[in-house]
Amino acid sequence: MKLLLAVLAGSGLFAQDYDTVILGGRVIDPESKLDAVRNVGITGGTIRDVSEKPLRGRTTINAKGLVVSPGFIDLHRHGQDEEAYRYQAMDGVTTGFELEVGTDDVDRWYAAREGKAAVNHGVSIGHVPVRMAVMKDPGTFLPSGDAAKRAATDEEITEFKRRMERGLQRGAVAAGFGVAYTAAASRWEILEMFRVAARFGASCHVHMRSAAGGGSPEEGLQEVIAAAAVTGAPLHVVHINSSALKLTTRLLGMIGEARERGMDVSTECYPYTAGATRLETALFDSWTNRPAADYAMIQWAATGERLTAETFARYRKTGGRIIVHTNTEEMVEAAVKHPLTMIASDGGAFQDGTGHPRSAGCYSRILGVYVREKKLIPLDEAIRKMTLMPALRLERRVPAMKNKGRIRAGADADITVFDAASIRDHSTYERAAAYSEGVRLVLVSGVPVVRDGRLTGATPGRGVRAAIQ
């Protein structure tokens, strides 16, 4: 359905109450549970009215037959360059955060993106990059040397804490942890970093230790729940489906039990049976003399080939991105439909068009496959998982999030309008860099970044951060 855009002349014949009016769409607001045909009036980047009554504005958008949703919020988005922002916008995302790995220099990270982003963005102060910087690890994005393989000295832990504290003082959204990638980090070291986060009320977004690193998913979750219990730091477990694999349901139960006892624990999932990482990381240090089927689960992203023992050894020396086919659709569905899970892509940047399909199609896949085709969850619940739930996760530390993830007067005009009957993902493991279909309009602070299903080239995205001390 083509989105009709009409610009009303400023001749004085018509009142211009709003900058933009979205007319006649099915407005779904997960906070108020509104699900009805409404008109939305926007001025100055803010929603000013949601009404059954006719509204008038300089620009009027006919959304009849379309869903008007809060813009999708991605808590786990490694791809943070201009190209990645365009793919996010075409998938309906209006705010994307790099919270698992994060950065070691918060000010520099935000400055590098100012005025260049189609969507809003934010970052954590990351234990992984801090550890890499202090220990002079040669890795680029993830550690491959001492930061992965050596226990820290007391002096180094003190420096980690100082840098984590500095990042939180500079407005980092959260504290990030890739514990699976820093296997040599002691449980005491992780506990000390949680203590820093707790002092600032910062949630800890954790890729926990898992079976890939020689432990077990249960032990990995127990470690970080214990750290949260001891310190009081809020805990967010990233991609529960790919960390827990066949134990996904069991670990979701553990998170639920922790919440029942008053702990602040949350989690997320993505709708794919394969994950992605880098082959040179410590995750694969124990991979020797594996069955051929284990190597075949790994796909070399650059070529699409499945690995053998020989190609595994060769590519591990050079390092590079891989797709790991280790999960089942049963476990993906268990995670997607669970009431505690948010949706987060774990998407990265593309390299010559290669990568993981979640980097382009995560949210459209949820709506097209798991809502429309499989009817696994209702539409309003899917929208809640993609908007309000992530906003609530962050809003205590980042007050700006109180006005995202909602369609109500006073909320930010970050809005996604889509066709529920046609939305779908087109990205695949072999052709990852493919735009989704069915997202008709995306507003970021009231500015169209997608209009009539096409990118506009606008870059209104802003850095989202906590208060700077």
One Martini backbone bead per residue (centre of mass of N, CA, C, O) as a GRO file, in nm:
protein
  469
    1MET     BB    1   0.092   0.038   0.026
    2LYS     BB    2   0.074   0.359  -0.047
    3LEU     BB    3   0.203   0.643   0.083
    4LEU     BB    4   0.036   0.937   0.149
    5LEU     BB    5   0.165   1.261   0.054
    6ALA     BB    6   0.063   1.581   0.186
    7VAL     BB    7   0.103   1.925   0.113
    8LEU     BB    8   0.001   2.200   0.281
    9ALA     BB    9  -0.062   2.503   0.220
   10GLY     BB   10   0.054   2.828   0.354
   11SER     BB   11  -0.226   3.033   0.304
   12GLY     BB   12  -0.452   3.017   0.553
   13LEU     BB   13  -0.689   2.805   0.489
   14PHE     BB   14  -0.527   2.631   0.697
   15ALA     BB   15  -0.462   2.494   0.975
   16GLN     BB   16  -0.136   2.464   1.165
   17ASP     BB   17  -0.101   2.269   1.432
   18TYR     BB   18   0.112   2.082   1.277
   19ASP     BB   19   0.371   1.947   1.117
   20THR     BB   20   0.255   1.644   1.163
   21VAL     BB   21   0.017   1.401   1.024
   22ILE     BB   22  -0.127   1.090   1.119
   23LEU     BB   23  -0.373   0.916   0.936
   24GLY     BB   24  -0.573   0.635   1.012
   25GLY     BB   25  -0.417   0.451   1.197
   26ARG     BB   26  -0.302   0.172   1.374
   27VAL     BB   27  -0.265   0.227   1.703
   28ILE     BB   28   0.017   0.104   1.903
   29ASP     BB   29   0.031   0.113   2.265
   30PRO     BB   30   0.195  -0.053   2.521
   31GLU     BB   31   0.128   0.123   2.770
   32SER     BB   32  -0.200   0.169   2.726
   33LYS     BB   33  -0.319  -0.044   2.507
   34LEU     BB   34  -0.360   0.082   2.249
   35ASP     BB   35  -0.599  -0.032   1.973
   36ALA     BB   36  -0.650   0.206   1.724
   37VAL     BB   37  -0.792   0.442   1.541
   38ARG     BB   38  -0.573   0.721   1.469
   39ASN     BB   39  -0.440   1.043   1.529
   40VAL     BB   40  -0.115   1.208   1.473
   41GLY     BB   41   0.052   1.474   1.637
   42ILE     BB   42   0.340   1.675   1.522
   43THR     BB   43   0.595   1.872   1.705
   44GLY     BB   44   0.925   1.916   1.736
   45GLY     BB   45   0.968   1.588   1.781
   46THR     BB   46   0.669   1.566   1.911
   47ILE     BB   47   0.406   1.428   2.054
   48ARG     BB   48   0.082   1.602   2.093
   49ASP     BB   49  -0.133   1.389   1.960
   50VAL     BB   50  -0.405   1.143   2.025
   51SER     BB   51  -0.682   1.104   1.796
   52GLU     BB   52  -1.015   1.084   1.673
   53LYS     BB   53  -0.981   1.348   1.568
   54PRO     BB   54  -0.919   1.576   1.357
   55LEU     BB   55  -0.609   1.672   1.202
   56ARG     BB   56  -0.372   1.942   1.143
   57GLY     BB   57  -0.107   2.002   0.890
   58ARG     BB   58   0.155   2.050   0.684
   59THR     BB   59   0.181   1.734   0.710
   60THR     BB   60   0.017   1.451   0.552
   61ILE     BB   61  -0.046   1.107   0.654
   62ASN     BB   62  -0.166   0.817   0.509
   63ALA     BB   63  -0.245   0.518   0.729
   64LYS     BB   64  -0.437   0.342   0.602
   65GLY     BB   65  -0.389   0.002   0.693
   66LEU     BB   66  -0.178   0.077   0.911
   67VAL     BB   67   0.083   0.062   1.142
   68VAL     BB   68   0.131   0.248   1.449
   69SER     BB   69   0.449   0.265   1.597
   70PRO     BB   70   0.686   0.249   1.781
   71GLY     BB   71   0.996   0.263   1.764
   72PHE     BB   72   1.245   0.056   1.744
   73ILE     BB   73   1.449  -0.110   2.004
   74ASP     BB   74   1.803  -0.178   2.014
   75LEU     BB   75   2.018  -0.334   2.260
   76HIS     BB   76   2.188  -0.508   2.013
   77ARG     BB   77   2.424  -0.312   1.828
   78HIS     BB   78   2.719  -0.316   1.654
   79GLY     BB   79   2.618  -0.160   1.420
   80GLN     BB   80   2.771   0.192   1.394
   81ASP     BB   81   2.716   0.292   1.101
   82GLU     BB   82   2.578   0.435   0.832
   83GLU     BB   83   2.487   0.173   0.697
   84ALA     BB   84   2.356   0.036   0.943
   85TYR     BB   85   2.140   0.257   0.986
   86ARG     BB   86   1.985   0.201   0.725
   87TYR     BB   87   1.900  -0.090   0.791
   88GLN     BB   88   1.749  -0.023   1.046
   89ALA     BB   89   1.536   0.166   0.926
   90MET     BB   90   1.419  -0.057   0.724
   91ASP     BB   91   1.341  -0.226   1.008
   92GLY     BB   92   1.223   0.012   1.221
   93VAL     BB   93   1.459   0.148   1.356
   94THR     BB   94   1.535   0.432   1.593
   95THR     BB   95   1.709   0.266   1.822
   96GLY     BB   96   2.063   0.188   1.882
   97PHE     BB   97   2.265  -0.037   2.081
   98GLU     BB   98   2.599  -0.070   2.233
   99LEU     BB   99   2.612  -0.302   2.521
  100GLU     BB  100   2.808  -0.541   2.528
  101VAL     BB  101   3.086  -0.424   2.438
  102GLY     BB  102   3.138  -0.135   2.349
  103THR     BB  103   3.355   0.105   2.511
  104ASP     BB  104   3.655   0.308   2.619
  105ASP     BB  105   3.526   0.588   2.473
  106VAL     BB  106   3.257   0.777   2.498
  107ASP     BB  107   3.308   1.053   2.367
  108ARG     BB  108   3.424   0.951   2.097
  109TRP     BB  109   3.185   0.783   2.005
  110TYR     BB  110   2.977   1.015   1.980
  111ALA     BB  111   3.139   1.214   1.800
  112ALA     BB  112   3.161   1.019   1.543
  113ARG     BB  113   2.816   1.045   1.499
  114GLU     BB  114   2.763   1.329   1.461
  115GLY     BB  115   2.533   1.394   1.202
  116LYS     BB  116   2.535   1.067   1.064
  117ALA     BB  117   2.252   0.955   1.169
  118ALA     BB  118   1.941   0.805   1.118
  119VAL     BB  119   1.968   0.704   1.415
  120ASN     BB  120   1.965   0.634   1.721
  121HIS     BB  121   2.228   0.623   1.986
  122GLY     BB  122   2.433   0.394   2.198
  123VAL     BB  123   2.656   0.328   2.492
  124SER     BB  124   2.888   0.145   2.658
  125ILE     BB  125   3.095   0.051   2.904
  126GLY     BB  126   3.357  -0.181   2.833
  127HIS     BB  127   3.524  -0.449   2.952
  128VAL     BB  128   3.660  -0.544   2.698
  129PRO     BB  129   3.803  -0.278   2.591
  130VAL     BB  130   3.939  -0.215   2.859
  131ARG     BB  131   4.108  -0.473   2.878
  132MET     BB  132   4.252  -0.433   2.607
  133ALA     BB  133   4.391  -0.161   2.671
  134VAL     BB  134   4.548  -0.240   2.931
  135MET     BB  135   4.668  -0.525   2.790
  136LYS     BB  136   4.738  -0.486   2.488
  137ASP     BB  137   4.550  -0.596   2.277
  138PRO     BB  138   4.541  -0.688   1.926
  139GLY     BB  139   4.264  -0.660   1.895
  140THR     BB  140   3.977  -0.506   1.782
  141PHE     BB  141   3.686  -0.599   1.885
  142LEU     BB  142   3.818  -0.864   1.992
  143PRO     BB  143   3.997  -1.073   2.172
  144SER     BB  144   4.343  -1.251   2.119
  145GLY     BB  145   4.499  -1.219   2.385
  146ASP     BB  146   4.537  -1.133   2.705
  147ALA     BB  147   4.230  -1.052   2.744
  148ALA     BB  148   4.153  -1.366   2.704
  149LYS     BB  149   4.418  -1.541   2.860
  150ARG     BB  150   4.468  -1.345   3.114
  151ALA     BB  151   4.515  -1.273   3.422
  152ALA     BB  152   4.467  -1.022   3.633
  153THR     BB  153   4.587  -0.789   3.813
  154ASP     BB  154   4.531  -0.581   4.066
  155GLU     BB  155   4.614  -0.329   3.908
  156GLU     BB  156   4.434  -0.380   3.661
  157ILE     BB  157   4.163  -0.384   3.805
  158THR     BB  158   4.181  -0.095   3.905
  159GLU     BB  159   4.184   0.022   3.614
  160PHE     BB  160   3.921  -0.085   3.519
  161LYS     BB  161   3.748   0.063   3.728
  162ARG     BB  162   3.827   0.350   3.650
  163ARG     BB  163   3.723   0.334   3.353
  164MET     BB  164   3.435   0.258   3.411
  165GLU     BB  165   3.368   0.503   3.581
  166ARG     BB  166   3.431   0.716   3.368
  167GLY     BB  167   3.217   0.624   3.161
  168LEU     BB  168   2.972   0.674   3.350
  169GLN     BB  169   3.031   0.976   3.393
  170ARG     BB  170   3.002   1.015   3.058
  171GLY     BB  171   2.713   0.858   2.989
  172ALA     BB  172   2.682   0.576   2.990
  173VAL     BB  173   2.421   0.356   2.963
  174ALA     BB  174   2.619   0.113   3.042
  175ALA     BB  175   2.743  -0.216   3.113
  176GLY     BB  176   2.978  -0.423   2.947
  177PHE     BB  177   2.982  -0.793   2.868
  178GLY     BB  178   3.225  -1.057   2.746
  179VAL     BB  179   3.286  -1.328   2.914
  180ALA     BB  180   3.332  -1.536   2.683
  181TYR     BB  181   3.597  -1.352   2.577
  182THR     BB  182   3.713  -1.351   2.902
  183ALA     BB  183   3.802  -1.631   3.044
  184ALA     BB  184   4.037  -1.518   3.247
  185ALA     BB  185   3.832  -1.388   3.405
  186SER     BB  186   3.741  -1.353   3.706
  187ARG     BB  187   3.485  -1.350   3.927
  188TRP     BB  188   3.599  -1.110   4.082
  189GLU     BB  189   3.628  -0.914   3.851
  190ILE     BB  190   3.330  -0.906   3.773
  191LEU     BB  191   3.227  -0.812   4.048
  192GLU     BB  192   3.378  -0.540   4.048
  193MET     BB  193   3.227  -0.426   3.799
  194PHE     BB  194   2.944  -0.441   3.921
  195ARG     BB  195   3.000  -0.239   4.147
  196VAL     BB  196   3.030   0.002   3.967
  197ALA     BB  197   2.753  -0.007   3.831
  198ALA     BB  198   2.579   0.013   4.091
  199ARG     BB  199   2.661   0.308   4.170
  200PHE     BB  200   2.505   0.406   3.879
  201GLY     BB  201   2.259   0.229   3.787
  202ALA     BB  202   2.382   0.014   3.587
  203SER     BB  203   2.340  -0.197   3.348
  204CYS     BB  204   2.431  -0.542   3.280
  205HIS     BB  205   2.556  -0.653   2.969
  206VAL     BB  206   2.563  -1.013   2.910
  207HIS     BB  207   2.799  -1.243   2.792
  208MET     BB  208   2.805  -1.539   2.894
  209ARG     BB  209   2.914  -1.810   2.993
  210SER     BB  210   2.972  -2.115   2.801
  211ALA     BB  211   3.016  -2.406   2.631
  212ALA     BB  212   3.226  -2.284   2.427
  213GLY     BB  213   3.429  -2.224   2.694
  214GLY     BB  214   3.380  -2.501   2.892
  215GLY     BB  215   3.116  -2.469   3.017
  216SER     BB  216   2.795  -2.366   3.135
  217PRO     BB  217   2.501  -2.206   3.124
  218GLU     BB  218   2.429  -2.229   3.423
  219GLU     BB  219   2.696  -2.114   3.533
  220GLY     BB  220   2.686  -1.845   3.382
  221LEU     BB  221   2.422  -1.744   3.517
  222GLN     BB  222   2.500  -1.775   3.813
  223GLU     BB  223   2.729  -1.570   3.814
  224VAL     BB  224   2.555  -1.306   3.738
  225ILE     BB  225   2.338  -1.332   3.952
  226ALA     BB  226   2.532  -1.316   4.190
  227ALA     BB  227   2.652  -1.040   4.122
  228ALA     BB  228   2.380  -0.891   4.143
  229ALA     BB  229   2.311  -0.974   4.436
  230VAL     BB  230   2.563  -0.852   4.578
  231THR     BB  231   2.549  -0.546   4.434
  232GLY     BB  232   2.264  -0.449   4.274
  233ALA     BB  233   2.287  -0.489   3.983
  234PRO     BB  234   2.162  -0.476   3.692
  235LEU     BB  235   2.044  -0.740   3.466
  236HIS     BB  236   2.147  -0.836   3.122
  237VAL     BB  237   2.082  -1.100   2.904
  238VAL     BB  238   2.210  -1.197   2.622
  239HIS     BB  239   2.112  -1.403   2.395
  240ILE     BB  240   1.969  -1.668   2.525
  241ASN     BB  241   1.950  -1.867   2.279
  242SER     BB  242   2.272  -1.878   2.214
  243SER     BB  243   2.374  -1.950   2.509
  244ALA     BB  244   2.168  -2.200   2.582
  245LEU     BB  245   2.005  -2.337   2.373
  246LYS     BB  246   1.865  -2.628   2.487
  247LEU     BB  247   1.843  -2.444   2.774
  248THR     BB  248   1.649  -2.202   2.748
  249THR     BB  249   1.408  -2.273   2.933
  250ARG     BB  250   1.569  -2.306   3.191
  251LEU     BB  251   1.693  -2.013   3.201
  252LEU     BB  252   1.426  -1.863   3.202
  253GLY     BB  253   1.342  -1.980   3.474
  254MET     BB  254   1.572  -1.854   3.639
  255ILE     BB  255   1.499  -1.561   3.581
  256GLY     BB  256   1.215  -1.574   3.698
  257GLU     BB  257   1.302  -1.647   3.989
  258ALA     BB  258   1.469  -1.395   4.041
  259ARG     BB  259   1.232  -1.197   4.005
  260GLU     BB  260   1.048  -1.316   4.232
  261ARG     BB  261   1.297  -1.216   4.440
  262GLY     BB  262   1.358  -0.902   4.330
  263MET     BB  263   1.519  -0.904   4.079
  264ASP     BB  264   1.705  -0.726   3.818
  265VAL     BB  265   1.607  -0.914   3.538
  266SER     BB  266   1.697  -0.961   3.192
  267THR     BB  267   1.613  -1.029   2.836
  268GLU     BB  268   1.699  -1.177   2.508
  269CYS     BB  269   1.631  -1.214   2.146
  270TYR     BB  270   1.657  -1.393   1.832
  271PRO     BB  271   1.521  -1.506   1.495
  272TYR     BB  272   1.765  -1.740   1.501
  273THR     BB  273   1.969  -2.043   1.458
  274ALA     BB  274   2.208  -1.839   1.423
  275GLY     BB  275   2.517  -1.714   1.482
  276ALA     BB  276   2.789  -1.471   1.562
  277THR     BB  277   3.149  -1.434   1.506
  278ARG     BB  278   3.490  -1.495   1.585
  279LEU     BB  279   3.745  -1.727   1.527
  280GLU     BB  280   3.991  -1.598   1.714
  281THR     BB  281   3.861  -1.653   1.966
  282ALA     BB  282   3.834  -1.808   2.282
  283LEU     BB  283   3.593  -1.997   2.213
  284PHE     BB  284   3.814  -2.194   2.029
  285ASP     BB  285   4.051  -2.315   2.206
  286SER     BB  286   3.910  -2.619   2.246
  287TRP     BB  287   3.928  -2.684   1.929
  288THR     BB  288   4.003  -3.026   1.912
  289ASN     BB  289   3.923  -3.299   1.755
  290ARG     BB  290   3.662  -3.275   1.605
  291PRO     BB  291   3.393  -3.336   1.463
  292ALA     BB  292   3.287  -3.269   1.150
  293ALA     BB  293   3.007  -3.150   1.236
  294ASP     BB  294   3.118  -2.910   1.396
  295TYR     BB  295   3.258  -2.758   1.164
  296ALA     BB  296   2.995  -2.748   0.978
  297MET     BB  297   2.848  -2.525   1.158
  298ILE     BB  298   3.056  -2.344   1.018
  299GLN     BB  299   3.045  -2.020   0.857
  300TRP     BB  300   3.199  -1.840   0.617
  301ALA     BB  301   3.106  -1.524   0.550
  302ALA     BB  302   3.267  -1.444   0.285
  303THR     BB  303   3.162  -1.737   0.123
  304GLY     BB  304   2.964  -1.967   0.277
  305GLU     BB  305   3.132  -2.182   0.383
  306ARG     BB  306   3.187  -2.485   0.520
  307LEU     BB  307   3.373  -2.634   0.758
  308THR     BB  308   3.677  -2.780   0.834
  309ALA     BB  309   3.952  -2.869   0.993
  310GLU     BB  310   4.134  -2.722   0.790
  311THR     BB  311   3.982  -2.446   0.759
  312PHE     BB  312   3.975  -2.378   1.052
  313ALA     BB  313   4.284  -2.353   1.095
  314ARG     BB  314   4.333  -2.136   0.878
  315TYR     BB  315   4.124  -1.913   0.969
  316ARG     BB  316   4.221  -1.880   1.263
  317LYS     BB  317   4.488  -1.735   1.193
  318THR     BB  318   4.344  -1.481   1.054
  319GLY     BB  319   4.060  -1.434   1.091
  320GLY     BB  320   3.696  -1.397   1.133
  321ARG     BB  321   3.380  -1.421   1.020
  322ILE     BB  322   3.103  -1.609   1.161
  323ILE     BB  323   2.860  -1.871   1.128
  324VAL     BB  324   2.654  -2.041   1.381
  325HIS     BB  325   2.492  -2.364   1.362
  326THR     BB  326   2.328  -2.447   1.687
  327ASN     BB  327   2.023  -2.426   1.662
  328THR     BB  328   1.668  -2.426   1.716
  329GLU     BB  329   1.343  -2.353   1.652
  330GLU     BB  330   1.231  -2.431   1.927
  331MET     BB  331   1.413  -2.229   2.090
  332VAL     BB  332   1.332  -1.973   1.950
  333GLU     BB  333   1.029  -1.988   2.019
  334ALA     BB  334   1.062  -1.995   2.326
  335ALA     BB  335   1.185  -1.711   2.339
  336VAL     BB  336   0.987  -1.528   2.183
  337LYS     BB  337   0.722  -1.610   2.370
  338HIS     BB  338   0.841  -1.511   2.615
  339PRO     BB  339   0.759  -1.263   2.848
  340LEU     BB  340   1.078  -1.171   2.913
  341THR     BB  341   1.145  -1.113   2.617
  342MET     BB  342   1.328  -0.944   2.408
  343ILE     BB  343   1.418  -0.775   2.112
  344ALA     BB  344   1.745  -0.848   1.963
  345SER     BB  345   1.987  -0.864   1.710
  346ASP     BB  346   2.313  -0.860   1.705
  347GLY     BB  347   2.407  -0.663   1.499
  348GLY     BB  348   2.619  -0.580   1.234
  349ALA     BB  349   2.845  -0.508   1.014
  350PHE     BB  350   2.922  -0.490   0.690
  351GLN     BB  351   3.123  -0.689   0.445
  352ASP     BB  352   3.064  -0.674   0.134
  353GLY     BB  353   2.759  -0.786   0.219
  354THR     BB  354   2.847  -0.943   0.466
  355GLY     BB  355   2.684  -1.162   0.717
  356HIS     BB  356   2.404  -1.124   0.914
  357PRO     BB  357   2.060  -1.109   0.884
  358ARG     BB  358   2.002  -0.950   1.156
  359SER     BB  359   2.122  -0.669   1.045
  360ALA     BB  360   1.834  -0.633   0.855
  361GLY     BB  361   1.568  -0.849   0.965
  362CYS     BB  362   1.463  -0.893   1.259
  363TYR     BB  363   1.184  -0.732   1.285
  364SER     BB  364   1.044  -0.832   1.027
  365ARG     BB  365   1.055  -1.130   1.109
  366ILE     BB  366   0.877  -1.122   1.350
  367LEU     BB  367   0.623  -1.007   1.196
  368GLY     BB  368   0.614  -1.215   0.952
  369VAL     BB  369   0.660  -1.498   1.100
  370TYR     BB  370   0.567  -1.493   1.421
  371VAL     BB  371   0.296  -1.344   1.365
  372ARG     BB  372   0.165  -1.407   1.081
  373GLU     BB  373   0.244  -1.710   1.016
  374LYS     BB  374   0.269  -1.859   1.313
  375LYS     BB  375   0.121  -1.722   1.557
  376LEU     BB  376   0.295  -1.702   1.831
  377ILE     BB  377   0.236  -1.389   1.847
  378PRO     BB  378   0.103  -1.103   1.900
  379LEU     BB  379   0.136  -0.791   1.785
  380ASP     BB  380   0.140  -0.631   2.056
  381GLU     BB  381   0.364  -0.806   2.186
  382ALA     BB  382   0.586  -0.754   1.983
  383ILE     BB  383   0.596  -0.447   2.024
  384ARG     BB  384   0.668  -0.454   2.322
  385LYS     BB  385   0.947  -0.607   2.280
  386MET     BB  386   1.051  -0.356   2.072
  387THR     BB  387   0.993  -0.102   2.288
  388LEU     BB  388   0.908  -0.083   2.593
  389MET     BB  389   1.100  -0.282   2.727
  390PRO     BB  390   1.372  -0.139   2.653
  391ALA     BB  391   1.299   0.132   2.779
  392LEU     BB  392   1.265   0.027   3.072
  393ARG     BB  393   1.554  -0.082   3.112
  394LEU     BB  394   1.690   0.234   3.086
  395GLU     BB  395   1.529   0.482   3.232
  396ARG     BB  396   1.668   0.519   3.509
  397ARG     BB  397   1.943   0.621   3.377
  398VAL     BB  398   1.775   0.714   3.103
  399PRO     BB  399   1.537   0.948   3.073
  400ALA     BB  400   1.486   0.955   2.760
  401MET     BB  401   1.332   0.667   2.760
  402LYS     BB  402   1.046   0.774   2.864
  403ASN     BB  403   0.998   0.886   2.541
  404LYS     BB  404   1.013   0.588   2.451
  405GLY     BB  405   0.801   0.332   2.331
  406ARG     BB  406   0.567   0.547   2.255
  407ILE     BB  407   0.212   0.657   2.202
  408ARG     BB  408   0.217   0.988   2.314
  409ALA     BB  409   0.190   1.260   2.472
  410GLY     BB  410   0.539   1.366   2.485
  411ALA     BB  411   0.664   1.189   2.298
  412ASP     BB  412   0.870   1.083   2.085
  413ALA     BB  413   0.897   1.101   1.720
  414ASP     BB  414   0.934   0.767   1.718
  415ILE     BB  415   0.823   0.612   1.417
  416THR     BB  416   0.647   0.314   1.292
  417VAL     BB  417   0.526   0.230   0.964
  418PHE     BB  418   0.328  -0.064   0.876
  419ASP     BB  419   0.261  -0.365   0.693
  420ALA     BB  420   0.126  -0.650   0.824
  421ALA     BB  421   0.074  -0.807   0.538
  422SER     BB  422   0.403  -0.758   0.417
  423ILE     BB  423   0.604  -0.789   0.618
  424ARG     BB  424   0.963  -0.858   0.557
  425ASP     BB  425   1.238  -1.046   0.510
  426HIS     BB  426   1.552  -1.077   0.288
  427SER     BB  427   1.766  -1.180   0.457
  428THR     BB  428   2.056  -1.393   0.443
  429TYR     BB  429   2.333  -1.590   0.474
  430GLU     BB  430   2.414  -1.528   0.165
  431ARG     BB  431   2.221  -1.242   0.177
  432ALA     BB  432   2.235  -1.001   0.409
  433ALA     BB  433   2.226  -0.729   0.228
  434ALA     BB  434   1.886  -0.676   0.284
  435TYR     BB  435   1.606  -0.524   0.264
  436SER     BB  436   1.323  -0.467   0.395
  437GLU     BB  437   0.962  -0.517   0.393
  438GLY     BB  438   0.686  -0.280   0.488
  439VAL     BB  439   0.827  -0.023   0.563
  440ARG     BB  440   0.695   0.302   0.514
  441LEU     BB  441   0.761   0.462   0.796
  442VAL     BB  442   1.025   0.674   0.947
  443LEU     BB  443   1.061   0.843   1.255
  444VAL     BB  444   1.306   1.088   1.374
  445SER     BB  445   1.215   1.339   1.542
  446GLY     BB  446   0.994   1.377   1.291
  447VAL     BB  447   1.191   1.260   1.075
  448PRO     BB  448   1.222   1.130   0.769
  449VAL     BB  449   1.401   0.818   0.679
  450VAL     BB  450   1.132   0.682   0.585
  451ARG     BB  451   0.954   0.684   0.259
  452ASP     BB  452   0.774   0.478   0.088
  453GLY     BB  453   1.011   0.255   0.151
  454ARG     BB  454   1.239   0.487   0.154
  455LEU     BB  455   1.515   0.647   0.170
  456THR     BB  456   1.606   0.996   0.238
  457GLY     BB  457   1.901   1.079   0.394
  458ALA     BB  458   1.849   1.141   0.670
  459THR     BB  459   2.022   1.268   0.999
  460PRO     BB  460   1.858   1.278   1.312
  461GLY     BB  461   2.032   1.126   1.489
  462ARG     BB  462   2.095   1.064   1.838
  463GLY     BB  463   2.249   1.075   2.127
  464VAL     BB  464   2.218   0.836   2.392
  465ARG     BB  465   2.243   0.940   2.740
  466ALA     BB  466   2.355   0.989   3.027
  467ALA     BB  467   2.447   1.165   3.272
  468ILE     BB  468   2.691   1.406   3.316
  469GLN     BB  469   2.959   1.442   3.572
   0.00000   0.00000   0.00000
